[in-house]
């Protein structure tokens, strides 16, 4: 699997993720459901050129949503809390110099 397919998107717009990022040097990602912790660690290290200390994962069940007159179930998804090594940082809003 490619690192781009393992990591779907970062989750950084919530209050909890911002507090984890500043206090504990942790970053939260939505990842592929089939990916394990080793694959997530390698993908983050390759994509962002940082050293990862640990990875914690959790699977969220999809919610039931109204679709017209009936109900539909949203997809299950996996969240990974990645703890970066001391002194490492990922800046998502940095300007890209080309």
Short mmCIF file of C-alpha atoms in Angstrom, two decimals:
data_model
loop_
_atom_site.label_atom_id
_atom_site.label_comp_id
_atom_site.label_asym_id
_atom_site.label_seq_id
_atom_site.Cartn_x
_atom_site.Cartn_y
_atom_site.Cartn_z
CA UNK A 1 0.00 0.00 0.00
CA UNK A 2 1.13 3.53 -0.72
CA UNK A 3 1.37 6.05 2.14
CA UNK A 4 -1.08 8.33 0.31
CA UNK A 5 -3.74 5.62 0.35
CA UNK A 6 -3.22 4.73 4.03
CA UNK A 7 -3.62 8.26 5.40
CA UNK A 8 -6.91 9.76 4.27
CA UNK A 9 -6.87 13.17 5.98
CA UNK A 10 -5.62 14.90 9.11
CA UNK A 11 -8.18 15.85 11.75
CA UNK A 12 -7.02 19.16 13.20
CA UNK A 13 -10.08 21.39 13.35
CA UNK A 14 -11.42 20.07 16.65
CA UNK A 15 -10.66 21.44 20.10
CA UNK A 16 -9.44 18.05 21.32
CA UNK A 17 -6.98 17.59 18.45
CA UNK A 18 -5.57 21.10 18.93
CA UNK A 19 -5.01 20.52 22.64
CA UNK A 20 -3.31 17.15 21.98
CA UNK A 21 -1.12 18.73 19.34
CA UNK A 22 0.15 21.51 21.59
CA UNK A 23 0.39 19.62 24.91
CA UNK A 24 1.37 16.05 24.01
CA UNK A 25 2.91 16.42 20.53
CA UNK A 26 0.21 14.16 19.04
CA UNK A 27 -1.47 14.41 15.63
CA UNK A 28 -4.78 12.78 14.64
CA UNK A 29 -5.44 11.24 11.22
CA UNK A 30 -8.31 9.43 9.54
CA UNK A 31 -6.73 6.29 8.09
CA UNK A 32 -7.66 3.29 5.97
CA UNK A 33 -9.68 0.76 8.00
CA UNK A 34 -7.48 -2.16 6.95
CA UNK A 35 -4.19 -0.45 7.90
CA UNK A 36 -2.38 -1.62 11.02
CA UNK A 37 -0.19 0.43 13.38
CA UNK A 38 3.09 -0.45 11.66
CA UNK A 39 1.76 0.62 8.25
CA UNK A 40 0.41 3.88 9.71
CA UNK A 41 3.75 4.61 11.41
CA UNK A 42 5.70 4.03 8.17
CA UNK A 43 3.25 6.13 6.12
CA UNK A 44 3.49 9.13 8.48
CA UNK A 45 7.28 8.90 8.59
CA UNK A 46 7.53 8.78 4.78
CA UNK A 47 4.98 11.50 4.03
CA UNK A 48 6.00 14.09 6.63
CA UNK A 49 9.69 13.20 7.29
CA UNK A 50 9.21 12.95 11.06
CA UNK A 51 10.05 10.33 13.68
CA UNK A 52 7.00 8.60 15.21
CA UNK A 53 7.13 7.44 18.83
CA UNK A 54 3.82 5.53 18.99
CA UNK A 55 0.48 5.00 17.23
CA UNK A 56 -2.91 4.41 18.86
CA UNK A 57 -5.90 3.44 16.70
CA UNK A 58 -9.65 3.22 17.19
CA UNK A 59 -12.49 2.19 14.88
CA UNK A 60 -15.61 4.36 14.87
CA UNK A 61 -18.94 2.85 13.89
CA UNK A 62 -20.91 4.64 11.20
CA UNK A 63 -24.02 6.49 12.31
CA UNK A 64 -27.55 5.96 11.02
CA UNK A 65 -28.63 8.93 8.88
CA UNK A 66 -31.91 9.90 7.28
CA UNK A 67 -31.92 9.57 3.50
CA UNK A 68 -35.31 10.68 2.25
CA UNK A 69 -37.98 8.55 3.92
CA UNK A 70 -35.61 5.79 4.98
CA UNK A 71 -32.41 5.37 6.91
CA UNK A 72 -28.91 4.64 5.67
CA UNK A 73 -25.80 3.70 7.61
CA UNK A 74 -22.67 5.78 7.18
CA UNK A 75 -19.40 3.88 6.74
CA UNK A 76 -17.23 2.80 9.64
CA UNK A 77 -13.90 4.63 9.84
CA UNK A 78 -10.60 4.36 11.66
CA UNK A 79 -8.83 7.12 13.58
CA UNK A 80 -5.13 7.09 14.45
CA UNK A 81 -3.52 9.19 17.19
CA UNK A 82 0.15 9.49 16.25
CA UNK A 83 2.61 10.54 18.95
CA UNK A 84 5.63 12.25 17.45
CA UNK A 85 9.13 11.96 18.88
CA UNK A 86 10.59 14.74 21.03
CA UNK A 87 11.34 17.83 18.95
CA UNK A 88 9.36 16.70 15.87
CA UNK A 89 6.49 18.75 14.45
CA UNK A 90 4.07 18.59 11.51
CA UNK A 91 2.91 21.98 10.24
CA UNK A 92 -0.15 21.59 8.02
CA UNK A 93 -0.51 25.32 7.29
CA UNK A 94 3.07 26.00 6.20
CA UNK A 95 3.58 27.81 2.93
CA UNK A 96 5.01 25.58 0.22
CA UNK A 97 8.05 27.14 -1.48
CA UNK A 98 8.23 26.22 -5.15
#
